[in-house]
């Protein structure tokens, strides 16, 4: 009899707990962090539950790299009038050009001010997150896009060093080709080529030139941009011909096995090298800022915003406050393999590569990445892939620049 | 009002829900898509996803953009790719399916097992097929490594990653090419009609052919769809996708053909043998003609599958590989990634028209034969 009453008591207790939970509120967070990135998100959710134990967190994850599937699901939900309480979006224009221009997001400037974030996030980042007088999302992490990866042992064997400028790169490329390296540079499927394009473009135009390209002051048809396109063409001549069949991991593998010398990829490659390939930083794999971009940090960030009409607005605001806090960012980023967007993060928690990136984050000029959604809206990014494909096939710099300008005009860049 | 018997009322009541659902969810949405394709929804990013978007009527502008717009080269390449894909996919499936059916028709040992094995790929979804074949066709693995098992050097064909194309033509020459091809077909029809003694038909077809060819010769060369030449052709990377698609669907054509072959009465074969036909002659003059209707229905089924193919390409080559892209993929990207709903709807409408080209003649012929039987 005793055990029965015990059970009944337990059940009753359980019922009251769930009862209060539903009364205290719910939070639905919408992201594409599944798989490798799942544990990082879980760490954040755990932290949230510690602070707000009464809130039931509904982790609505739609898997698929870079959110390709999640974004489509999000669109149907937003258009159908049931927005999630807070959703993931690449920080910057990907969110602004899609949802802010459509007047679907809440301005978070007051949160930024009350939490003191305007001081701890670099000013360049605040600029990238802002438009029309508002700040639209909270960046939870930062990745660097302009990193050139190589295999130090192999470079020594070939007798070359990591090039500092794109001109030097082309000379190195010629040297390596003479030594029988068929493809000194390895690229993968379309987006990794756009990723390379971005590094070549920033290297050729400089960070100022890159910024004025996206503010509309410089046109894509400008001679400087056209000649940067031509440089990109010469760089692509150093690359493998089977690019579109390779994922970025398969492309990175060719650095490890020494088929190719260089690969320009974001710093998630560091996580791949250390975790999956079990390589030591600086000996197993090496890195440098991509040519001609030393002193520039090309950033992309995952961020969360607050859609208008969110059902649990208070809980969502608490979630955003947690994501922007030091504790939240330091719990999330070491697991995700990225660095904190805050400049006051606890560096002892990070690995060798991330420490060097975090140092650059504080010192370098910060600009936004195009292919990862910081400076260009989705309507530009998605269609730009076809322009890169056509350019790689035809090497017609003038034509590609003209097409890119038309695309920019259509996407409303610089208006 | 005797016709409204209880039975009739019952049948109407039972059918009504499906009719209503079809009217709304198929025909209503087709109408809605066609309407959207004639507006500018999404061309202005600020209006694309707004709560209450301002949508203007723009007529056929989106279609003009797709066929002659500077930025829509990808779509035009996809149209060309689709035509090549359809052609080789249908030929591959029919050829392989017929071959397998002929082999099985000779009653080999373990025929049931073979039949199951050949038909099995069809039970997989295109996503699964695509993922398997993606592994097989990797640049450094699978099929390219196959020769090394025989001691030969590994292959280097870029199954899905090649950017080479063959049989290229300038998009500007498209009106000219179309007019010439249609003109030649009309001449052929006219000659046939004349031989059969159908005078009016011969004259009408001949006159149309002359008109078209005249246009092709004198006006056609001056029509400029695009400011600069734009070459489109058969992308070699498509071969990998065609191989996978044929692998998946040839078992189906085999089953169709096998049923057809089994349906041919033994008496006919015996009669042919008595008349002195050898094996080849029997197939050529007796069996293949009897399989013609099966070929037609297989072509219809395969044709519409190939026109709307999406998942296989997505799984094998990814969404951003323009060398292997197809219109259905572009429709998805345009609508749901670029938020250009009107342009996406226009691509969808073009696909619908293409599929209708395949399906409608089939439907009308099957309706006619049904009436004939009744």
PDB file of C-alpha atoms in Angstrom, chain B residues 118-362:
ATOM      1  CA  UNK B 118      15.339  -5.954 -62.354  1.00  0.00           C
ATOM      2  CA  UNK B 119      12.133  -4.451 -61.048  1.00  0.00           C
ATOM      3  CA  UNK B 120      13.532  -3.737 -57.623  1.00  0.00           C
ATOM      4  CA  UNK B 121      15.199  -0.355 -58.299  1.00  0.00           C
ATOM      5  CA  UNK B 122      11.759   1.074 -59.023  1.00  0.00           C
ATOM      6  CA  UNK B 123      10.732   0.527 -55.416  1.00  0.00           C
ATOM      7  CA  UNK B 124      13.363   3.022 -54.286  1.00  0.00           C
ATOM      8  CA  UNK B 125      12.651   6.705 -54.221  1.00  0.00           C
ATOM      9  CA  UNK B 126      14.667   8.974 -56.474  1.00  0.00           C
ATOM     10  CA  UNK B 127      16.329  10.485 -53.413  1.00  0.00           C
ATOM     11  CA  UNK B 128      17.729   7.092 -52.427  1.00  0.00           C
ATOM     12  CA  UNK B 129      18.766   6.273 -55.991  1.00  0.00           C
ATOM     13  CA  UNK B 130      20.394   9.670 -56.235  1.00  0.00           C
ATOM     14  CA  UNK B 131      22.366   9.241 -53.043  1.00  0.00           C
ATOM     15  CA  UNK B 132      23.628   5.793 -54.054  1.00  0.00           C
ATOM     16  CA  UNK B 133      24.638   6.952 -57.510  1.00  0.00           C
ATOM     17  CA  UNK B 134      26.233  10.035 -56.129  1.00  0.00           C
ATOM     18  CA  UNK B 135      28.639   7.784 -54.237  1.00  0.00           C
ATOM     19  CA  UNK B 136      29.205   5.638 -57.313  1.00  0.00           C
ATOM     20  CA  UNK B 137      29.933   8.604 -59.556  1.00  0.00           C
ATOM     21  CA  UNK B 138      32.254  10.500 -57.234  1.00  0.00           C
ATOM     22  CA  UNK B 139      35.271  11.937 -58.995  1.00  0.00           C
ATOM     23  CA  UNK B 140      37.699   9.704 -57.123  1.00  0.00           C
ATOM     24  CA  UNK B 141      35.576   6.706 -56.277  1.00  0.00           C
ATOM     25  CA  UNK B 142      33.018   4.261 -57.545  1.00  0.00           C
ATOM     26  CA  UNK B 143      32.751   3.900 -61.285  1.00  0.00           C
ATOM     27  CA  UNK B 144      35.991   5.741 -62.036  1.00  0.00           C
ATOM     28  CA  UNK B 145      37.851   3.276 -59.804  1.00  0.00           C
ATOM     29  CA  UNK B 146      36.266   0.270 -61.511  1.00  0.00           C
ATOM     30  CA  UNK B 147      38.980  -0.179 -64.175  1.00  0.00           C
ATOM     31  CA  UNK B 148      41.635  -0.523 -61.451  1.00  0.00           C
ATOM     32  CA  UNK B 149      40.043  -3.857 -60.465  1.00  0.00           C
ATOM     33  CA  UNK B 150      41.127  -5.122 -63.883  1.00  0.00           C
ATOM     34  CA  UNK B 151      44.565  -3.593 -63.542  1.00  0.00           C
ATOM     35  CA  UNK B 152      43.767  -0.616 -65.767  1.00  0.00           C
ATOM     36  CA  UNK B 153      44.326   3.037 -64.835  1.00  0.00           C
ATOM     37  CA  UNK B 154      41.431   4.695 -63.023  1.00  0.00           C
ATOM     38  CA  UNK B 155      38.944   6.588 -65.147  1.00  0.00           C
ATOM     39  CA  UNK B 156      38.875  10.361 -65.053  1.00  0.00           C
ATOM     40  CA  UNK B 157      35.424  11.108 -66.424  1.00  0.00           C
ATOM     41  CA  UNK B 158      33.681  13.833 -64.448  1.00  0.00           C
ATOM     42  CA  UNK B 159      30.352  12.061 -64.226  1.00  0.00           C
ATOM     43  CA  UNK B 160      28.524  14.802 -62.408  1.00  0.00           C
ATOM     44  CA  UNK B 161      31.182  17.489 -62.342  1.00  0.00           C
ATOM     45  CA  UNK B 162      32.057  17.904 -65.998  1.00  0.00           C
ATOM     46  CA  UNK B 163      31.416  21.377 -67.347  1.00  0.00           C
ATOM     47  CA  UNK B 164      31.872  20.385 -70.993  1.00  0.00           C
ATOM     48  CA  UNK B 165      29.003  20.426 -73.404  1.00  0.00           C
ATOM     49  CA  UNK B 166      28.531  19.014 -76.878  1.00  0.00           C
ATOM     50  CA  UNK B 167      26.076  19.811 -79.715  1.00  0.00           C
ATOM     51  CA  UNK B 168      26.011  23.447 -78.847  1.00  0.00           C
ATOM     52  CA  UNK B 169      23.854  25.987 -80.599  1.00  0.00           C
ATOM     53  CA  UNK B 170      23.215  29.679 -80.194  1.00  0.00           C
ATOM     54  CA  UNK B 171      19.959  30.451 -78.380  1.00  0.00           C
ATOM     55  CA  UNK B 172      19.411  33.268 -80.898  1.00  0.00           C
ATOM     56  CA  UNK B 173      19.080  30.634 -83.603  1.00  0.00           C
ATOM     57  CA  UNK B 174      16.223  28.946 -81.768  1.00  0.00           C
ATOM     58  CA  UNK B 175      13.343  30.491 -83.801  1.00  0.00           C
ATOM     59  CA  UNK B 176      15.214  29.623 -86.957  1.00  0.00           C
ATOM     60  CA  UNK B 177      15.853  26.052 -85.842  1.00  0.00           C
ATOM     61  CA  UNK B 178      12.302  25.514 -84.641  1.00  0.00           C
ATOM     62  CA  UNK B 179      10.803  26.912 -87.840  1.00  0.00           C
ATOM     63  CA  UNK B 180      13.104  24.745 -89.966  1.00  0.00           C
ATOM     64  CA  UNK B 181      12.361  21.569 -88.067  1.00  0.00           C
ATOM     65  CA  UNK B 182       8.602  22.135 -88.056  1.00  0.00           C
ATOM     66  CA  UNK B 183       8.770  23.091 -91.743  1.00  0.00           C
ATOM     67  CA  UNK B 184      10.586  19.881 -92.648  1.00  0.00           C
ATOM     68  CA  UNK B 185       8.070  17.801 -90.693  1.00  0.00           C
ATOM     69  CA  UNK B 186       5.226  19.557 -92.531  1.00  0.00           C
ATOM     70  CA  UNK B 187       6.881  18.837 -95.893  1.00  0.00           C
ATOM     71  CA  UNK B 188       7.151  15.194 -94.900  1.00  0.00           C
ATOM     72  CA  UNK B 189       3.443  15.176 -93.978  1.00  0.00           C
ATOM     73  CA  UNK B 190       2.530  16.896 -97.224  1.00  0.00           C
ATOM     74  CA  UNK B 191       4.431  14.343 -99.288  1.00  0.00           C
ATOM     75  CA  UNK B 192       2.806  11.493 -97.405  1.00  0.00           C
ATOM     76  CA  UNK B 193      -0.648  13.000 -97.816  1.00  0.00           C
ATOM     77  CA  UNK B 194      -0.028  13.507-101.516  1.00  0.00           C
ATOM     78  CA  UNK B 195       1.015   9.882-101.918  1.00  0.00           C
ATOM     79  CA  UNK B 196      -2.092   8.755-100.050  1.00  0.00           C
ATOM     80  CA  UNK B 197      -4.160  10.906-102.400  1.00  0.00           C
ATOM     81  CA  UNK B 198      -5.404  13.356 -99.758  1.00  0.00           C
ATOM     82  CA  UNK B 199      -5.222  16.516-101.796  1.00  0.00           C
ATOM     83  CA  UNK B 200      -6.489  19.195 -99.371  1.00  0.00           C
ATOM     84  CA  UNK B 201      -4.264  17.904 -96.619  1.00  0.00           C
ATOM     85  CA  UNK B 202      -1.215  17.918 -98.857  1.00  0.00           C
ATOM     86  CA  UNK B 203      -1.907  21.480 -99.992  1.00  0.00           C
ATOM     87  CA  UNK B 204      -2.492  22.837 -96.467  1.00  0.00           C
ATOM     88  CA  UNK B 205       0.611  21.155 -95.054  1.00  0.00           C
ATOM     89  CA  UNK B 206       2.685  22.211 -98.035  1.00  0.00           C
ATOM     90  CA  UNK B 207       1.562  25.832 -97.798  1.00  0.00           C
ATOM     91  CA  UNK B 208       2.316  25.967 -94.055  1.00  0.00           C
ATOM     92  CA  UNK B 209       5.722  24.428 -94.674  1.00  0.00           C
ATOM     93  CA  UNK B 210       6.516  26.965 -97.377  1.00  0.00           C
ATOM     94  CA  UNK B 211       5.415  29.819 -95.118  1.00  0.00           C
ATOM     95  CA  UNK B 212       7.551  28.612 -92.223  1.00  0.00           C
ATOM     96  CA  UNK B 213      10.611  27.874 -94.293  1.00  0.00           C
ATOM     97  CA  UNK B 214      10.267  31.226 -96.021  1.00  0.00           C
ATOM     98  CA  UNK B 215      10.116  32.896 -92.623  1.00  0.00           C
ATOM     99  CA  UNK B 216      13.088  30.863 -91.432  1.00  0.00           C
ATOM    100  CA  UNK B 217      15.117  31.897 -94.479  1.00  0.00           C
ATOM    101  CA  UNK B 218      14.254  35.598 -94.714  1.00  0.00           C
ATOM    102  CA  UNK B 219      13.051  36.815 -91.291  1.00  0.00           C
ATOM    103  CA  UNK B 220      14.485  34.248 -88.891  1.00  0.00           C
ATOM    104  CA  UNK B 221      18.147  35.212 -89.166  1.00  0.00           C
ATOM    105  CA  UNK B 222      17.300  38.793 -88.198  1.00  0.00           C
ATOM    106  CA  UNK B 223      15.432  37.901 -85.014  1.00  0.00           C
ATOM    107  CA  UNK B 224      17.675  38.594 -82.037  1.00  0.00           C
ATOM    108  CA  UNK B 225      16.380  37.216 -78.762  1.00  0.00           C
ATOM    109  CA  UNK B 226      19.485  38.167 -76.823  1.00  0.00           C
ATOM    110  CA  UNK B 227      22.057  40.944 -77.185  1.00  0.00           C
ATOM    111  CA  UNK B 228      24.937  38.482 -77.377  1.00  0.00           C
ATOM    112  CA  UNK B 229      25.257  34.905 -78.597  1.00  0.00           C
ATOM    113  CA  UNK B 230      24.517  32.383 -75.883  1.00  0.00           C
ATOM    114  CA  UNK B 231      25.536  28.792 -76.430  1.00  0.00           C
ATOM    115  CA  UNK B 232      23.540  25.916 -75.028  1.00  0.00           C
ATOM    116  CA  UNK B 233      24.134  22.251 -75.559  1.00  0.00           C
ATOM    117  CA  UNK B 234      24.128  18.815 -74.024  1.00  0.00           C
ATOM    118  CA  UNK B 235      26.124  19.010 -70.783  1.00  0.00           C
ATOM    119  CA  UNK B 236      28.227  15.902 -70.297  1.00  0.00           C
ATOM    120  CA  UNK B 237      27.581  15.988 -66.545  1.00  0.00           C
ATOM    121  CA  UNK B 238      23.983  15.012 -67.332  1.00  0.00           C
ATOM    122  CA  UNK B 239      25.164  11.575 -68.454  1.00  0.00           C
ATOM    123  CA  UNK B 240      25.604  10.503 -64.841  1.00  0.00           C
ATOM    124  CA  UNK B 241      22.060  11.525 -63.999  1.00  0.00           C
ATOM    125  CA  UNK B 242      20.669   9.813 -67.089  1.00  0.00           C
ATOM    126  CA  UNK B 243      22.473   6.594 -66.109  1.00  0.00           C
ATOM    127  CA  UNK B 244      20.934   6.681 -62.629  1.00  0.00           C
ATOM    128  CA  UNK B 245      17.468   7.486 -63.952  1.00  0.00           C
ATOM    129  CA  UNK B 246      17.641   4.685 -66.523  1.00  0.00           C
ATOM    130  CA  UNK B 247      18.817   2.290 -63.807  1.00  0.00           C
ATOM    131  CA  UNK B 248      15.795   3.187 -61.749  1.00  0.00           C
ATOM    132  CA  UNK B 249      13.088   3.068 -64.395  1.00  0.00           C
ATOM    133  CA  UNK B 250      14.186   0.433 -66.924  1.00  0.00           C
ATOM    134  CA  UNK B 251      12.810  -2.346 -64.720  1.00  0.00           C
ATOM    135  CA  UNK B 252       9.422  -0.755 -65.091  1.00  0.00           C
ATOM    136  CA  UNK B 253       9.566  -0.777 -68.886  1.00  0.00           C
ATOM    137  CA  UNK B 254      10.821  -4.351 -68.674  1.00  0.00           C
ATOM    138  CA  UNK B 255       7.705  -5.306 -66.714  1.00  0.00           C
ATOM    139  CA  UNK B 256       5.484  -3.566 -69.264  1.00  0.00           C
ATOM    140  CA  UNK B 257       7.177  -5.256 -72.188  1.00  0.00           C
ATOM    141  CA  UNK B 258       7.185  -8.618 -70.486  1.00  0.00           C
ATOM    142  CA  UNK B 259       3.446  -8.380 -69.929  1.00  0.00           C
ATOM    143  CA  UNK B 260       3.067  -7.415 -73.574  1.00  0.00           C
ATOM    144  CA  UNK B 261       5.189 -10.312 -74.764  1.00  0.00           C
ATOM    145  CA  UNK B 262       3.275 -12.766 -72.600  1.00  0.00           C
ATOM    146  CA  UNK B 263       0.036 -11.382 -73.963  1.00  0.00           C
ATOM    147  CA  UNK B 264       0.937 -12.325 -77.523  1.00  0.00           C
ATOM    148  CA  UNK B 265      -0.938 -15.550 -78.262  1.00  0.00           C
ATOM    149  CA  UNK B 266       1.206 -18.577 -78.898  1.00  0.00           C
ATOM    150  CA  UNK B 267      -0.856 -19.269 -82.050  1.00  0.00           C
ATOM    151  CA  UNK B 268       0.492 -16.137 -83.675  1.00  0.00           C
ATOM    152  CA  UNK B 269       4.071 -17.237 -83.113  1.00  0.00           C
ATOM    153  CA  UNK B 270       3.313 -20.714 -84.361  1.00  0.00           C
ATOM    154  CA  UNK B 271       1.568 -19.332 -87.417  1.00  0.00           C
ATOM    155  CA  UNK B 272       4.606 -17.176 -88.133  1.00  0.00           C
ATOM    156  CA  UNK B 273       6.885 -20.197 -87.790  1.00  0.00           C
ATOM    157  CA  UNK B 274       4.689 -22.214 -90.130  1.00  0.00           C
ATOM    158  CA  UNK B 275       4.909 -19.390 -92.618  1.00  0.00           C
ATOM    159  CA  UNK B 276       8.684 -19.822 -92.480  1.00  0.00           C
ATOM    160  CA  UNK B 277       9.687 -16.822 -90.350  1.00  0.00           C
ATOM    161  CA  UNK B 278      13.006 -17.110 -88.576  1.00  0.00           C
ATOM    162  CA  UNK B 279      13.488 -15.636 -85.083  1.00  0.00           C
ATOM    163  CA  UNK B 280      14.505 -12.236 -86.349  1.00  0.00           C
ATOM    164  CA  UNK B 281      11.665 -12.031 -88.827  1.00  0.00           C
ATOM    165  CA  UNK B 282       9.157 -13.042 -86.190  1.00  0.00           C
ATOM    166  CA  UNK B 283      10.250 -10.264 -83.879  1.00  0.00           C
ATOM    167  CA  UNK B 284      10.508  -7.717 -86.676  1.00  0.00           C
ATOM    168  CA  UNK B 285       7.127  -8.377 -88.306  1.00  0.00           C
ATOM    169  CA  UNK B 286       4.960  -9.986 -85.631  1.00  0.00           C
ATOM    170  CA  UNK B 287       6.046  -9.185 -82.109  1.00  0.00           C
ATOM    171  CA  UNK B 288       7.387  -5.624 -82.253  1.00  0.00           C
ATOM    172  CA  UNK B 289       4.333  -4.229 -84.060  1.00  0.00           C
ATOM    173  CA  UNK B 290       2.166  -5.767 -81.359  1.00  0.00           C
ATOM    174  CA  UNK B 291       4.288  -4.064 -78.687  1.00  0.00           C
ATOM    175  CA  UNK B 292       3.850  -0.600 -80.211  1.00  0.00           C
ATOM    176  CA  UNK B 293       0.996   0.502 -77.888  1.00  0.00           C
ATOM    177  CA  UNK B 294       3.100  -0.514 -74.889  1.00  0.00           C
ATOM    178  CA  UNK B 295       5.988   1.563 -76.172  1.00  0.00           C
ATOM    179  CA  UNK B 296       3.668   4.525 -76.475  1.00  0.00           C
ATOM    180  CA  UNK B 297       2.323   4.277 -72.949  1.00  0.00           C
ATOM    181  CA  UNK B 298       5.825   3.733 -71.547  1.00  0.00           C
ATOM    182  CA  UNK B 299       6.995   6.829 -73.399  1.00  0.00           C
ATOM    183  CA  UNK B 300       4.171   8.875 -71.915  1.00  0.00           C
ATOM    184  CA  UNK B 301       4.891   7.760 -68.355  1.00  0.00           C
ATOM    185  CA  UNK B 302       8.653   8.192 -68.685  1.00  0.00           C
ATOM    186  CA  UNK B 303       8.225  11.469 -70.543  1.00  0.00           C
ATOM    187  CA  UNK B 304       6.321  13.195 -67.813  1.00  0.00           C
ATOM    188  CA  UNK B 305       8.614  11.775 -65.128  1.00  0.00           C
ATOM    189  CA  UNK B 306      11.631  13.191 -66.899  1.00  0.00           C
ATOM    190  CA  UNK B 307      10.068  16.600 -67.471  1.00  0.00           C
ATOM    191  CA  UNK B 308       9.250  17.126 -63.837  1.00  0.00           C
ATOM    192  CA  UNK B 309      12.325  15.393 -62.394  1.00  0.00           C
ATOM    193  CA  UNK B 310      13.668  17.193 -59.348  1.00  0.00           C
ATOM    194  CA  UNK B 311      14.634  14.921 -56.446  1.00  0.00           C
ATOM    195  CA  UNK B 312      17.120  12.802 -58.379  1.00  0.00           C
ATOM    196  CA  UNK B 313      19.050  15.844 -59.576  1.00  0.00           C
ATOM    197  CA  UNK B 314      18.882  17.472 -56.156  1.00  0.00           C
ATOM    198  CA  UNK B 315      20.301  14.367 -54.484  1.00  0.00           C
ATOM    199  CA  UNK B 316      22.967  13.657 -57.084  1.00  0.00           C
ATOM    200  CA  UNK B 317      24.388  17.003 -58.048  1.00  0.00           C
ATOM    201  CA  UNK B 318      23.007  19.443 -55.509  1.00  0.00           C
ATOM    202  CA  UNK B 319      20.801  22.434 -56.184  1.00  0.00           C
ATOM    203  CA  UNK B 320      23.508  24.832 -57.357  1.00  0.00           C
ATOM    204  CA  UNK B 321      25.119  22.885 -60.150  1.00  0.00           C
ATOM    205  CA  UNK B 322      23.948  24.686 -63.276  1.00  0.00           C
ATOM    206  CA  UNK B 323      25.452  22.075 -65.576  1.00  0.00           C
ATOM    207  CA  UNK B 324      22.993  19.465 -64.345  1.00  0.00           C
ATOM    208  CA  UNK B 325      20.101  21.676 -63.323  1.00  0.00           C
ATOM    209  CA  UNK B 326      16.554  21.162 -64.551  1.00  0.00           C
ATOM    210  CA  UNK B 327      13.606  23.576 -64.653  1.00  0.00           C
ATOM    211  CA  UNK B 328      11.842  22.000 -61.658  1.00  0.00           C
ATOM    212  CA  UNK B 329      14.908  22.655 -59.519  1.00  0.00           C
ATOM    213  CA  UNK B 330      15.130  26.227 -60.751  1.00  0.00           C
ATOM    214  CA  UNK B 331      11.446  26.719 -59.976  1.00  0.00           C
ATOM    215  CA  UNK B 332      12.062  25.643 -56.383  1.00  0.00           C
ATOM    216  CA  UNK B 333      15.119  27.856 -55.962  1.00  0.00           C
ATOM    217  CA  UNK B 334      13.514  30.858 -57.622  1.00  0.00           C
ATOM    218  CA  UNK B 335      10.381  30.636 -55.529  1.00  0.00           C
ATOM    219  CA  UNK B 336      11.649  29.530 -52.161  1.00  0.00           C
ATOM    220  CA  UNK B 337      15.187  30.818 -52.023  1.00  0.00           C
ATOM    221  CA  UNK B 338      15.065  33.981 -54.096  1.00  0.00           C
ATOM    222  CA  UNK B 339      11.468  34.704 -53.100  1.00  0.00           C
ATOM    223  CA  UNK B 340      10.611  35.518 -56.723  1.00  0.00           C
ATOM    224  CA  UNK B 341       7.212  33.913 -56.619  1.00  0.00           C
ATOM    225  CA  UNK B 342       5.958  35.234 -59.954  1.00  0.00           C
ATOM    226  CA  UNK B 343       9.041  34.089 -61.846  1.00  0.00           C
ATOM    227  CA  UNK B 344       8.865  30.697 -60.131  1.00  0.00           C
ATOM    228  CA  UNK B 345       5.203  30.408 -61.060  1.00  0.00           C
ATOM    229  CA  UNK B 346       6.104  31.197 -64.670  1.00  0.00           C
ATOM    230  CA  UNK B 347       8.652  28.358 -64.712  1.00  0.00           C
ATOM    231  CA  UNK B 348       6.012  26.077 -63.181  1.00  0.00           C
ATOM    232  CA  UNK B 349       3.526  27.060 -65.862  1.00  0.00           C
ATOM    233  CA  UNK B 350       6.047  26.339 -68.607  1.00  0.00           C
ATOM    234  CA  UNK B 351       6.643  22.907 -67.072  1.00  0.00           C
ATOM    235  CA  UNK B 352       2.902  22.294 -66.980  1.00  0.00           C
ATOM    236  CA  UNK B 353       2.649  23.166 -70.669  1.00  0.00           C
ATOM    237  CA  UNK B 354       5.536  20.835 -71.508  1.00  0.00           C
ATOM    238  CA  UNK B 355       3.934  17.992 -69.569  1.00  0.00           C
ATOM    239  CA  UNK B 356       0.604  18.730 -71.227  1.00  0.00           C
ATOM    240  CA  UNK B 357       2.290  18.310 -74.623  1.00  0.00           C
ATOM    241  CA  UNK B 358       3.086  14.755 -73.605  1.00  0.00           C
ATOM    242  CA  UNK B 359      -0.048  13.844 -71.684  1.00  0.00           C
ATOM    243  CA  UNK B 360      -2.893  15.411 -73.636  1.00  0.00           C
ATOM    244  CA  UNK B 361      -2.424  13.472 -76.902  1.00  0.00           C
ATOM    245  CA  UNK B 362      -2.209  10.306 -74.835  1.00  0.00           C
TER     246      UNK B 362
END
